[in-house]
Short mmCIF file of C-alpha atoms in Angstrom, two decimals:
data_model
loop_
_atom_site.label_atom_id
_atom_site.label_comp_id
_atom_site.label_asym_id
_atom_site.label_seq_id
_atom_site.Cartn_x
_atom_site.Cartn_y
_atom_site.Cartn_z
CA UNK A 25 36.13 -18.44 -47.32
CA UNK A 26 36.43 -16.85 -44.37
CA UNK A 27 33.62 -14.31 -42.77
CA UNK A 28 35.33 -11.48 -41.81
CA UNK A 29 32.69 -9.23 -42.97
CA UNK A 30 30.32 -10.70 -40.37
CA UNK A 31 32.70 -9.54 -37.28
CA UNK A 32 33.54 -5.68 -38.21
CA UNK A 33 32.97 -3.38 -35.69
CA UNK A 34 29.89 -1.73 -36.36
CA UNK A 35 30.74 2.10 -35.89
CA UNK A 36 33.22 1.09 -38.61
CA UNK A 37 30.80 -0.33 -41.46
CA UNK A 38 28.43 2.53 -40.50
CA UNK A 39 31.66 4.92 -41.18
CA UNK A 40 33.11 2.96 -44.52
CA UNK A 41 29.33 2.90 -46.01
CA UNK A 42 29.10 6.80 -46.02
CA UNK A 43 32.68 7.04 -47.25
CA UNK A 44 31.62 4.35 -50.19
CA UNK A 45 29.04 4.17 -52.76
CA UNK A 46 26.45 1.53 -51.48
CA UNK A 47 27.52 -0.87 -54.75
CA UNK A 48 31.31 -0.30 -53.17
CA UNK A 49 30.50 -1.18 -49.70
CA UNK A 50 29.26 -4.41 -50.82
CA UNK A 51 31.83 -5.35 -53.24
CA UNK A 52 34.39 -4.13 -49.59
CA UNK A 53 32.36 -6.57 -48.17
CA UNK A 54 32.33 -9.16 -50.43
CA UNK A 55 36.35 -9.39 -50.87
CA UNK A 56 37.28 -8.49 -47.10
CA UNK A 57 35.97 -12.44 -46.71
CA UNK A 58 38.16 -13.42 -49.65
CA UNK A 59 41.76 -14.61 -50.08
CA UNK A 60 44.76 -12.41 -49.06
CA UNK A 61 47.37 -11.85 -51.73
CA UNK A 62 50.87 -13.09 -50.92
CA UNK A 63 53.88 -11.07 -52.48
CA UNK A 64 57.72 -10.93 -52.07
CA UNK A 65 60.40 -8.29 -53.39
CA UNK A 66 63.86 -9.73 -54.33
CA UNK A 67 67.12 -7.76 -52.90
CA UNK A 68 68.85 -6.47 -55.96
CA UNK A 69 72.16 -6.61 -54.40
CA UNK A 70 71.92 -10.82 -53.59
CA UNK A 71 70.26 -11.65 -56.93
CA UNK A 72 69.64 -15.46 -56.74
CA UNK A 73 67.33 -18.36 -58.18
CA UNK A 74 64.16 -17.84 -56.13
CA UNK A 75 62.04 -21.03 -56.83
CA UNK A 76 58.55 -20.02 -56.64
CA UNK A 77 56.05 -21.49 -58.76
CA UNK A 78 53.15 -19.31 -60.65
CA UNK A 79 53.85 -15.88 -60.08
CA UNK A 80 53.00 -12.87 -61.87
CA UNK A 81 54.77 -9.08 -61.55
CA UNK A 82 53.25 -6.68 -59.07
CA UNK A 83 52.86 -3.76 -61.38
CA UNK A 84 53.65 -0.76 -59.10
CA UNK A 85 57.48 -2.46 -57.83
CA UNK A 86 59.50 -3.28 -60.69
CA UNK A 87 61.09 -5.88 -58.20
CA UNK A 88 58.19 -7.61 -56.60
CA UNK A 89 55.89 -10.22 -57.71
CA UNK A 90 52.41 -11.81 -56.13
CA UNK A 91 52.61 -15.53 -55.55
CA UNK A 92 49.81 -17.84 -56.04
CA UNK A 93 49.78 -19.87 -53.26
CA UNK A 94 51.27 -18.78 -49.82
CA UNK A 95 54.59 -21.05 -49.39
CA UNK A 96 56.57 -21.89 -46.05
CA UNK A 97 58.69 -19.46 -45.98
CA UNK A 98 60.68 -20.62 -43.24
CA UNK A 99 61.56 -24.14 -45.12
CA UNK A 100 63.37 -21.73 -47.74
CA UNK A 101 66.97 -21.06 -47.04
CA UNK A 102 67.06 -17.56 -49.42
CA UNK A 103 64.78 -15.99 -46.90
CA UNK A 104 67.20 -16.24 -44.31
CA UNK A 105 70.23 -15.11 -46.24
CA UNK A 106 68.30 -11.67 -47.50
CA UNK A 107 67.57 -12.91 -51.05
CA UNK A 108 64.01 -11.37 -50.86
CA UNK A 109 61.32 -9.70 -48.23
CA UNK A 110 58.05 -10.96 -47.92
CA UNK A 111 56.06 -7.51 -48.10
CA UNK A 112 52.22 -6.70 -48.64
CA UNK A 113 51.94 -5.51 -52.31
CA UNK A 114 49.85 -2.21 -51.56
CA UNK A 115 52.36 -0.76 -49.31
CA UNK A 116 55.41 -1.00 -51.90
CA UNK A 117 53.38 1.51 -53.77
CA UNK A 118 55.87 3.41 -52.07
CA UNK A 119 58.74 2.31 -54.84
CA UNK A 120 56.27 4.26 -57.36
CA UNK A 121 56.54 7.34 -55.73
CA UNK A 122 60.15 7.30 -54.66
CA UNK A 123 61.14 6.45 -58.12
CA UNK A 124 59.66 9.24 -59.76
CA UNK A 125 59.91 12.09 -57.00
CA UNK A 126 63.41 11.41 -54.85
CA UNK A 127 66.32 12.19 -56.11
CA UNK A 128 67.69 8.73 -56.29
CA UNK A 129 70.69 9.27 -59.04
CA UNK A 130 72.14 11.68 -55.77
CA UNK A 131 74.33 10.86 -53.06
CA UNK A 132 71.09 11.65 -50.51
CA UNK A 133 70.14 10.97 -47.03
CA UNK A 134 66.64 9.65 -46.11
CA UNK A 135 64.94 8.91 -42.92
CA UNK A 136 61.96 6.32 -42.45
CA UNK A 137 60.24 7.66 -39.21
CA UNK A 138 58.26 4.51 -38.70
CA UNK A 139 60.60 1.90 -39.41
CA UNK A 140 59.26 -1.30 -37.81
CA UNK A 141 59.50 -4.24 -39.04
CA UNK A 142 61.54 -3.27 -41.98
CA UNK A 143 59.70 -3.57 -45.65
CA UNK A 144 59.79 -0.33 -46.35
CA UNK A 145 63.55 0.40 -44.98
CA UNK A 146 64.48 -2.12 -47.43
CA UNK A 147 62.73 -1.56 -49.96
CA UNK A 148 64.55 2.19 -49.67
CA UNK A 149 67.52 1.21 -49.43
CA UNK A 150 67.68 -0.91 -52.61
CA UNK A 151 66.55 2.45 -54.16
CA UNK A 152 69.46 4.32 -53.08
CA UNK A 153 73.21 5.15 -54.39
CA UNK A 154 75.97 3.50 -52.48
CA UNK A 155 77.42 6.73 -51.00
CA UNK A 156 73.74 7.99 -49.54
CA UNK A 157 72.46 7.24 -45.87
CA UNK A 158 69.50 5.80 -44.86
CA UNK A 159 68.13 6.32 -40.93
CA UNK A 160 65.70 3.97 -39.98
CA UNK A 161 63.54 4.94 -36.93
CA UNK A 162 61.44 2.81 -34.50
CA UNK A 163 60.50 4.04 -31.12
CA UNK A 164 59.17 0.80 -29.70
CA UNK A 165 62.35 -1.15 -28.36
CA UNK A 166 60.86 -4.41 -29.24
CA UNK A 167 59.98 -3.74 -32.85
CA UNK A 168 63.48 -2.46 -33.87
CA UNK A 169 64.92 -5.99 -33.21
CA UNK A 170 63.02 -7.26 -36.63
CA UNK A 171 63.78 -3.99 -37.65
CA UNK A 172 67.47 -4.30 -37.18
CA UNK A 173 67.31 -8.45 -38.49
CA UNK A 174 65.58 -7.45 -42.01
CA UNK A 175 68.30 -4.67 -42.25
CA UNK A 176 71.09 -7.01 -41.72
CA UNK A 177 69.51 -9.60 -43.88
CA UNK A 178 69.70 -6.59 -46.77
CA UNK A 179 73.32 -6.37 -46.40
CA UNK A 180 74.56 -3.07 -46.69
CA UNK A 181 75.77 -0.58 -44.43
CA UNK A 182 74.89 2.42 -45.04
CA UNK A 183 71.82 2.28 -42.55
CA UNK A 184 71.66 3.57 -39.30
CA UNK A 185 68.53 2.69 -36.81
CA UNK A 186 67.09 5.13 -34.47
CA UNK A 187 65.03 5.09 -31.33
CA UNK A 188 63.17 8.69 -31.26
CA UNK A 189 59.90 10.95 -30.86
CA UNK A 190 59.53 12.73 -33.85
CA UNK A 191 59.72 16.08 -32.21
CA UNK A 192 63.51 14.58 -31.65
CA UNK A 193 64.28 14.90 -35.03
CA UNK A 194 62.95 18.45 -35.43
CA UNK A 195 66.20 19.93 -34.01
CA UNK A 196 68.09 18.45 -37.32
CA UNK A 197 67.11 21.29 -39.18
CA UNK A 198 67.01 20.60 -42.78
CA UNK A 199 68.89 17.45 -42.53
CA UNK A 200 67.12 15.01 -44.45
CA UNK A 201 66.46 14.68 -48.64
CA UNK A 202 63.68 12.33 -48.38
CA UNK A 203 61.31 11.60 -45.16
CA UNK A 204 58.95 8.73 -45.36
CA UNK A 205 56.18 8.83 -42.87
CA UNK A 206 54.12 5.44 -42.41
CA UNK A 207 51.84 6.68 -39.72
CA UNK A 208 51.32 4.70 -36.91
CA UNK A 209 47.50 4.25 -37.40
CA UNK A 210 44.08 2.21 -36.72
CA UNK A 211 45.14 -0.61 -39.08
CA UNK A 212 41.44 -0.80 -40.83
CA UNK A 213 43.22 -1.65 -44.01
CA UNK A 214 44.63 -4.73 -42.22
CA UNK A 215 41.34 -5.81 -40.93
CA UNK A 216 41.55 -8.84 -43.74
CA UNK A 217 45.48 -9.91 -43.32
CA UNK A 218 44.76 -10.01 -39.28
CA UNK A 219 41.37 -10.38 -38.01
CA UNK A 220 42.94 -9.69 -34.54
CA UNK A 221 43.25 -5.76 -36.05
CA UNK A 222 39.16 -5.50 -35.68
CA UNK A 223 39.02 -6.88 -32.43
CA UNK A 224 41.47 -4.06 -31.41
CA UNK A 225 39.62 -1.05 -33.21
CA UNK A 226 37.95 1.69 -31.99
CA UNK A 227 36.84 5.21 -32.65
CA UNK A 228 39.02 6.17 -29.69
CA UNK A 229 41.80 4.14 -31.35
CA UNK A 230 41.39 6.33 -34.37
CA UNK A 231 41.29 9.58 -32.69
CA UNK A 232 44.60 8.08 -30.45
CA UNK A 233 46.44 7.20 -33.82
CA UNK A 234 45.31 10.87 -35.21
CA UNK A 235 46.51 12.28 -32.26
CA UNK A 236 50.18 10.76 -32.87
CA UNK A 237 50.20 12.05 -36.40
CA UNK A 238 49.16 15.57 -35.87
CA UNK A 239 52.27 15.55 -33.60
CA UNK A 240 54.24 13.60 -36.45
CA UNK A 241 53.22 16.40 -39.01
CA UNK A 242 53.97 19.18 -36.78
CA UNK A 243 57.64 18.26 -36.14
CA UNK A 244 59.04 15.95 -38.76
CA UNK A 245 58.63 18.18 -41.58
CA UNK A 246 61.58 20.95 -39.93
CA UNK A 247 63.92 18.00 -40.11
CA UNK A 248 63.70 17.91 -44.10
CA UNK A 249 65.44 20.04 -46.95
CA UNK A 250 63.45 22.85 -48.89
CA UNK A 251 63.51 21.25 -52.07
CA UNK A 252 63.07 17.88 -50.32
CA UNK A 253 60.80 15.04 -50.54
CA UNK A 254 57.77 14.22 -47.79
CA UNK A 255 55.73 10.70 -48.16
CA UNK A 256 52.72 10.24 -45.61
CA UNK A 257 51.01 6.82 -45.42
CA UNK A 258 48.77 5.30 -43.53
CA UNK A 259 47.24 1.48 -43.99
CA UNK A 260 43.79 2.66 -42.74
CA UNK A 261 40.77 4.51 -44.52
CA UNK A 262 39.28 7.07 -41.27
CA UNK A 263 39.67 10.63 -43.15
CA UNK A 264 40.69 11.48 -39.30
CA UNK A 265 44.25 9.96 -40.26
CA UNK A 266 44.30 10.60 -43.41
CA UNK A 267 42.64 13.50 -45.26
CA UNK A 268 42.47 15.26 -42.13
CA UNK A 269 46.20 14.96 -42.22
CA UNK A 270 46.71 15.96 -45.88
CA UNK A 271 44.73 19.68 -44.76
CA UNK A 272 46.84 20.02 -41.98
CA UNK A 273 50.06 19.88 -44.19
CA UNK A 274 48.70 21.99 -46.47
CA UNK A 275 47.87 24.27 -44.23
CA UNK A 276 51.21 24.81 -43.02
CA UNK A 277 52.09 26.44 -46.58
CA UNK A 278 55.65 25.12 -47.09
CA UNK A 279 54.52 22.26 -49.09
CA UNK A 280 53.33 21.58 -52.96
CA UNK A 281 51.72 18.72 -53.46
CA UNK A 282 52.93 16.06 -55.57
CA UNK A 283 51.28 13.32 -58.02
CA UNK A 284 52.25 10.02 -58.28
CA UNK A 285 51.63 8.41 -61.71
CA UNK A 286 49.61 5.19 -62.22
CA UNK A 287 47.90 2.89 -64.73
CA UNK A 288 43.61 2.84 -63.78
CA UNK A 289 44.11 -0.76 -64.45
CA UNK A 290 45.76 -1.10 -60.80
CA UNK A 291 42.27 0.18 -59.02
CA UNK A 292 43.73 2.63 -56.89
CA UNK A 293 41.51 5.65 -56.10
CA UNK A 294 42.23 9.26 -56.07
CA UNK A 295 41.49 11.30 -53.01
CA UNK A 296 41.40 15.06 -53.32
CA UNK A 297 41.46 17.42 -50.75
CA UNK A 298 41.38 21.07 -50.36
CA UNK A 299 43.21 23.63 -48.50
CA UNK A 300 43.44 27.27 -48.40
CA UNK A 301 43.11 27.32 -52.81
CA UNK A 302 45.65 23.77 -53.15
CA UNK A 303 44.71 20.65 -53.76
CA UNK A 304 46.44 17.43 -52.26
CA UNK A 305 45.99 14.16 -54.07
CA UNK A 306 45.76 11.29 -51.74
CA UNK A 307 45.94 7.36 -53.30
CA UNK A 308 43.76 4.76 -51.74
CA UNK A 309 44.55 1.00 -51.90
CA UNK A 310 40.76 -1.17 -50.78
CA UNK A 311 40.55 -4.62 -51.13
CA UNK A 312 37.83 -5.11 -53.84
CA UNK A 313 39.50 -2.80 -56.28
CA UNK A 314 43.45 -3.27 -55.79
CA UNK A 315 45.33 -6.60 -55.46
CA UNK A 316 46.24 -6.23 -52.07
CA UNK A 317 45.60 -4.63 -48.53
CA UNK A 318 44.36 -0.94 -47.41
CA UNK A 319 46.91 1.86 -47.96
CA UNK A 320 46.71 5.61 -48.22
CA UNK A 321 49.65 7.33 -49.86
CA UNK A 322 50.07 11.29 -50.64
CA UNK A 323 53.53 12.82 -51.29
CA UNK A 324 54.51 16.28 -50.81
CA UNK A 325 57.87 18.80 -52.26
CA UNK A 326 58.85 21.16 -49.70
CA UNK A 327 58.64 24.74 -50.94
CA UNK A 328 61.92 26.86 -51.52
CA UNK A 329 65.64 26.15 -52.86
CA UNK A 330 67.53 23.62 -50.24
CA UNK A 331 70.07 25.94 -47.93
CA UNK A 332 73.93 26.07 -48.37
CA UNK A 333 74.44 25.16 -44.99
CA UNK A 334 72.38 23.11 -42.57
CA UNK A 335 70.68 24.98 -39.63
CA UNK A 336 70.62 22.17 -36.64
CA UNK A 337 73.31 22.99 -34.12
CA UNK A 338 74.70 20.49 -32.17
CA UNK A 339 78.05 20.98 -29.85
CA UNK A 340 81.17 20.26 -32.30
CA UNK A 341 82.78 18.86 -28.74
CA UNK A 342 79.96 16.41 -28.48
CA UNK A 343 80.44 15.32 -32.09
CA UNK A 344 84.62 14.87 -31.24
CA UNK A 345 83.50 13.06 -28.09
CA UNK A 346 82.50 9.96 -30.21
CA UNK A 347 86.03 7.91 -30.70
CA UNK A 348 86.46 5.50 -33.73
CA UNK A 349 88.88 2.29 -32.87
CA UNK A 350 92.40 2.97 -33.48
CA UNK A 351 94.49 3.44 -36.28
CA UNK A 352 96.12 -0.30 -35.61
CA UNK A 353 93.32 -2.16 -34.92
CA UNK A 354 91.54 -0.42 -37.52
CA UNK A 355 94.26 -1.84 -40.34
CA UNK A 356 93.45 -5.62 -39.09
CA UNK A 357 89.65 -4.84 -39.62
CA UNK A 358 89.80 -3.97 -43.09
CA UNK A 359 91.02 -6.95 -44.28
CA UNK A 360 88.02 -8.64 -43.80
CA UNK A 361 86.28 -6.42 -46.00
CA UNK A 362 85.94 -5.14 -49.86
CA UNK A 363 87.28 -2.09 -50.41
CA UNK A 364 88.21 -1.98 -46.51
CA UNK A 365 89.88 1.30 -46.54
CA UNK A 366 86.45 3.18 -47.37
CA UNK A 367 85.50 2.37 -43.86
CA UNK A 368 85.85 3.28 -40.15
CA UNK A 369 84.89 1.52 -37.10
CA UNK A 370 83.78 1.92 -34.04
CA UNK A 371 83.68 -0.02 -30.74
CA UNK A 372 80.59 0.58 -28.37
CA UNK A 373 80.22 0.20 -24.46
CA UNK A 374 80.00 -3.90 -25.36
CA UNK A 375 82.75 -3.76 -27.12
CA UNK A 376 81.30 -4.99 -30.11
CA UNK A 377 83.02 -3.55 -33.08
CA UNK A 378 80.79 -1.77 -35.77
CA UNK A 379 81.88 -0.96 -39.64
CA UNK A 380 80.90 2.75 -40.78
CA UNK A 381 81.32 4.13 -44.46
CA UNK A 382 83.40 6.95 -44.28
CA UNK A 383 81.11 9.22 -45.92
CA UNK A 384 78.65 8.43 -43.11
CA UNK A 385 81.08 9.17 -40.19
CA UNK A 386 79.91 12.38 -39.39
CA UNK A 387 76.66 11.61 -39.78
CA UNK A 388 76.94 8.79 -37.55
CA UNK A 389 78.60 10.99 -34.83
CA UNK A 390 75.55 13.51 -35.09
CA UNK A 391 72.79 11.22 -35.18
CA UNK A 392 74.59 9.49 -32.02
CA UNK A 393 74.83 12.58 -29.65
CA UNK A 394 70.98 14.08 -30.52
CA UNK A 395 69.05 10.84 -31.53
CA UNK A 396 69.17 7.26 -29.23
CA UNK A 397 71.09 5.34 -31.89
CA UNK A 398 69.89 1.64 -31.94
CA UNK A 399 72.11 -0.07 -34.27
CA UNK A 400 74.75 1.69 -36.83
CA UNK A 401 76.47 -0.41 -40.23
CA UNK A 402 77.56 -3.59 -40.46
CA UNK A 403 78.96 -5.33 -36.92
CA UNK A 404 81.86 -6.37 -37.59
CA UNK A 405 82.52 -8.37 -33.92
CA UNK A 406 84.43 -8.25 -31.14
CA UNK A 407 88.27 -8.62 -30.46
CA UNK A 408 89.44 -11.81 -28.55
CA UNK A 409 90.82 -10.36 -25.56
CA UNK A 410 93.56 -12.92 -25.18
CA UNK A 411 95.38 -11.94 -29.02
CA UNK A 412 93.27 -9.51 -29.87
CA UNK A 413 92.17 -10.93 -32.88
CA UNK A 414 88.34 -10.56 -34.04
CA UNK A 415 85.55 -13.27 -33.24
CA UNK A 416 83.43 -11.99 -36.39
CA UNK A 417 80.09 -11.63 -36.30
CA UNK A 418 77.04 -13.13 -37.60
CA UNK A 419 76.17 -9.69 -39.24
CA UNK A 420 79.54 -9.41 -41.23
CA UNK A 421 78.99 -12.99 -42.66
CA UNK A 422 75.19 -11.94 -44.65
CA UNK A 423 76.76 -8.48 -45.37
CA UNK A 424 77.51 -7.25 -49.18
CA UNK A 425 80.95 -5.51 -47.82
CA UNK A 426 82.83 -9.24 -46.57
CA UNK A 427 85.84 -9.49 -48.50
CA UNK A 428 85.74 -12.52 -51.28
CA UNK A 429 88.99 -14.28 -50.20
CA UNK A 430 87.17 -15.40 -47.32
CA UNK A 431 87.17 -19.41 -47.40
CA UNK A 432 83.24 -20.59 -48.23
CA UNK A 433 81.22 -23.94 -48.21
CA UNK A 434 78.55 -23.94 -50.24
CA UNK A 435 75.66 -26.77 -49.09
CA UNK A 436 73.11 -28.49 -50.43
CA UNK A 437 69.02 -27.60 -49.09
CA UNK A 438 69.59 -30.16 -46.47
CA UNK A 439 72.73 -29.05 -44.51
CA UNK A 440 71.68 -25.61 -45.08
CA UNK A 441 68.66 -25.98 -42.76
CA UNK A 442 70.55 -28.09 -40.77
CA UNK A 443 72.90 -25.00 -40.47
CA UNK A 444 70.09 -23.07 -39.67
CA UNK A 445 69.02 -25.06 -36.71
CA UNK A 446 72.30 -25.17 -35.36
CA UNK A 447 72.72 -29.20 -35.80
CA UNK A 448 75.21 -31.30 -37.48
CA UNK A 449 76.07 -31.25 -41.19
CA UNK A 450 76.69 -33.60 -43.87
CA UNK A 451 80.07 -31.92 -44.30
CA UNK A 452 82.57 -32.33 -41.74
CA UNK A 453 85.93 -29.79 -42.92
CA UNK A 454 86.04 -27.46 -45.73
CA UNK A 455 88.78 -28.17 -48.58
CA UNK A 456 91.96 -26.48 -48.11
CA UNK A 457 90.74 -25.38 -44.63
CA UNK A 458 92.51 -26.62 -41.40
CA UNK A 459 91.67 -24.29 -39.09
CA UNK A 460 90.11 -20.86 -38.87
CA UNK A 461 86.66 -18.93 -40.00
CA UNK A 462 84.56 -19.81 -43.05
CA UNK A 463 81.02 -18.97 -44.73
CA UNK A 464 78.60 -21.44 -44.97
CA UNK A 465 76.39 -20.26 -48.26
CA UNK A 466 73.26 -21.57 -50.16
CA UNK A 467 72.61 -21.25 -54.15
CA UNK A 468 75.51 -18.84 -53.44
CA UNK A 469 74.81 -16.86 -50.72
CA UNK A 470 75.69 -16.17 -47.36
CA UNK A 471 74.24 -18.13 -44.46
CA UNK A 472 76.69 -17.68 -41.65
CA UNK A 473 79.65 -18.52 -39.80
CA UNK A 474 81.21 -21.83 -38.74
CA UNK A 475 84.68 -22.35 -37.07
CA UNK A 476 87.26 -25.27 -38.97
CA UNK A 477 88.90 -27.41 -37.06
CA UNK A 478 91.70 -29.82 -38.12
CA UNK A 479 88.49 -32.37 -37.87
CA UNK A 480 85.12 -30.80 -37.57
CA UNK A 481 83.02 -27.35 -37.88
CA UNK A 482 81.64 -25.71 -35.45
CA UNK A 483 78.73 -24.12 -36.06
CA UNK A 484 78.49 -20.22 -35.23
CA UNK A 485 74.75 -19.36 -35.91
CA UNK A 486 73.10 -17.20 -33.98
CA UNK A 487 70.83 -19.20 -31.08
CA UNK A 488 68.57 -16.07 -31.09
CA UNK A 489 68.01 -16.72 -34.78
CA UNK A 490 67.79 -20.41 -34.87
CA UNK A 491 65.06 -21.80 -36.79
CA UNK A 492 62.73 -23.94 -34.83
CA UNK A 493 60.15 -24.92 -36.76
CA UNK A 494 60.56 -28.77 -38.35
CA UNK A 495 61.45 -28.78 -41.70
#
């Protein structure tokens, strides 16, 4: 057992024991020093035998599960392809609420302000119809490249990622159907997953983080659709970052607030607060009482009937500024896709070539001229500038769009991680194969890349995302 307990910052234990009963507080106490739950959530769209031994459902996710004992993740080939995400169980609470509050049987667009590193973008976007959008945000350059991986790993393109301020977004008036806000925040509720998070905590980290989220809820809110659904979470318990928060957006009067259905079995606590005659029910997650780490939840309906016609403004010559690639080129593209005619494409200033749903062209052209755009779909490549033929990319390979006449190799566990360390395989050609691109895949799904040549494969996994560790 670890003694966690015995290292807390003191101004926080003299906080938490007025916010708890005294029996609570030592019952906190008691489990901050015990084990930390270990759960995964499978991707519905790459269904696949995930060999875990001893696991049991996590009741709020109809698609996740706790695991008994903590496994290396990085011996197991499925995590790499995007079979499933490894995601603390408290914060896909968040599949409760979405399920019974968004409009997910709609064609809808949703934006997750505070992307980083990706659980609950995917966890979204398994949620939603083919034909809606999700926009993932992360401001910090450095945490939108897991971000952008786990995204990939998911497979489908119908994601864009986004580098903004959330005042940024305000000027998309009324854009959004859904916006999930996971606060930036003190992390108190990950003071047993990382010890480091005590170390780092403060009360003027607490009144920093609140700072940030007054400035969230002042501006994100414009960006969403009367009619439309708001989600603010926060994986710490200070009342500065969370009910604090829940009184300022009631006091802004354009929301109702919403409850989020649950069985008292699951130990999550209610948190009421009042403002100006409403009440705003807030959902606490603490260790002793719910299988997994702090979380505060409270979702919110925007008052009034959703408008006609959006109200940003944003120069239509702007929006015609951003070229797709042409007609010709685009032809050649599309066969190396399913149903390649319900895309477009675009080429950036790398030249690497990008796959966009057609229903999320104009979209994509907004969000490029009034946010910093990040990543956008599936990359497809880049053309060989000598016959202009495309060097595919690592990204189309994992993707749920590649077309299925694409030659494959399926591999046993061995070759598979030796395919993931970029070393030599078992398997030297691929049947019927001279020459040209194929997928390597696992239990059935897609690894990567490799190259045939009349004699060997070369081997076209990333370098960046090479595993290292010696399995």
């Amino acid at each position: 057992m670890a003694n966690r307990s015995e290292n807390l910052p003191k101004k926080f234990t003299d906080r938490l024991s007025g916010q708890l009963s005294a029996e609570d507080f030592e019952s906190f106490k008691e489990a901050i020093d015990g084990d930390v739950p270990v759960s995964y959530r499978v991707n519905p769209f790459k269904p696949a035998e995930i060999e875990f031994s001893d696991t049991t459902p996590v009741p709020w996710c109809d698609e996740a599960r706790y695991i008994a004992k903590r496994p290396s993740f990085a011996e197991d080939p499925l995590i790499f392809a995007g079979a499933y995400y490894v995601q603390e169980a408290s914060s896909m609470f968040l599949w409760k609420a979405l399920t019974q509050h968004a409009p997910l049987d709609k064609d809808i667009k949703v934006l997750d302000l505070c992307a980083a590193p990706g659980g609950k973008s995917t966890l979204i976007n398994s949620l939603l119809t083919e034909k809606s959008m999700l926009v993932s945000n992360e401001i910090v350059g450095k945490r939108s490249l897991p971000l952008i991986d786990n995204l990939v790993r998911w497979g489908n393109p119908n994601t864009i990622v986004t580098g903004n301020y959330a005042e940024s977004f305000a000027q998309l008036r009324e854009y959004f159907d859904v916006i999930v806000t996971d606060a930036p925040c003190s992390g108190e509720g990950m003071f047993r997953k990382d010890p480091k998070a005590a170390d780092l905590w403060s009360p003027s980290l607490v009144e920093s983080c609140a700072n940030v989220q007054i400035d969230i809820v002042n501006h994100i809110p414009r960006a969403l659709k009367m009619g439309g659904l708001y989600i603010y979470s926060t994986c710490t318990f200070a009342p500065e970052e969370n009910e604090q928060r829940l009184e300022q957006i009631l006091d802004t009067g354009e929301f109702e607030p919403l409850e989020v259905d649950f069985d008292p079995a699951w130990g999550i606590t209610k948190i009421e607060v009042e403002k100006n005659g409403e009440k705003a029910t807030g959902y606490r997650f603490i260790f002793h009482k719910t299988k997994g780490e702090g979380l505060f939840l409270a979702a919110f309906r925007k008052k009034g009937e959703e408008a006609r016609t959006q109200k940003f403004s944003i120069s239509p010559k702007k929006i015609k500024s951003i070229f797709m690639v042409r007609k010709r080129e685009s032809e050649d593209l599309r066969k190396w896709l399913k149903n390649g005619k319900d895309y477009e494409f675009y080429q950036d200033d790398r030249e690497e070539v990008f796959a966009i749903p057609s229903h999320m062209v104009q979209d994509f052209k907004i969000l490029t001229v009034s946010q910093k755009v990040r990543h956008q779909g599936i990359k497809m490549g880049r053309f060989n500038k000598k016959n202009n033929e495309l060097i595919p990319d690592h990204e189309l390979a994992v993707s749920n769009i590649v077309a299925e006449n694409i030659p494959r190799q399926e591999v046993e566990y061995r070759d598979a991680i030796n395919f993931l360390k970029k070393q030599e395989m078992s398997i030297r050609s691929i049947e019927g194969v001279k020459k040209g691109w194929a997928i390597i895949t696992y239990k059935g799904l897609a690894l990567g890349w490799v190259k045939a040549l009349p004699n060997r494969l070369n081997n076209y996994y990333p370098s960046e995302l090479r595993l290292r560790k010696d399995v």
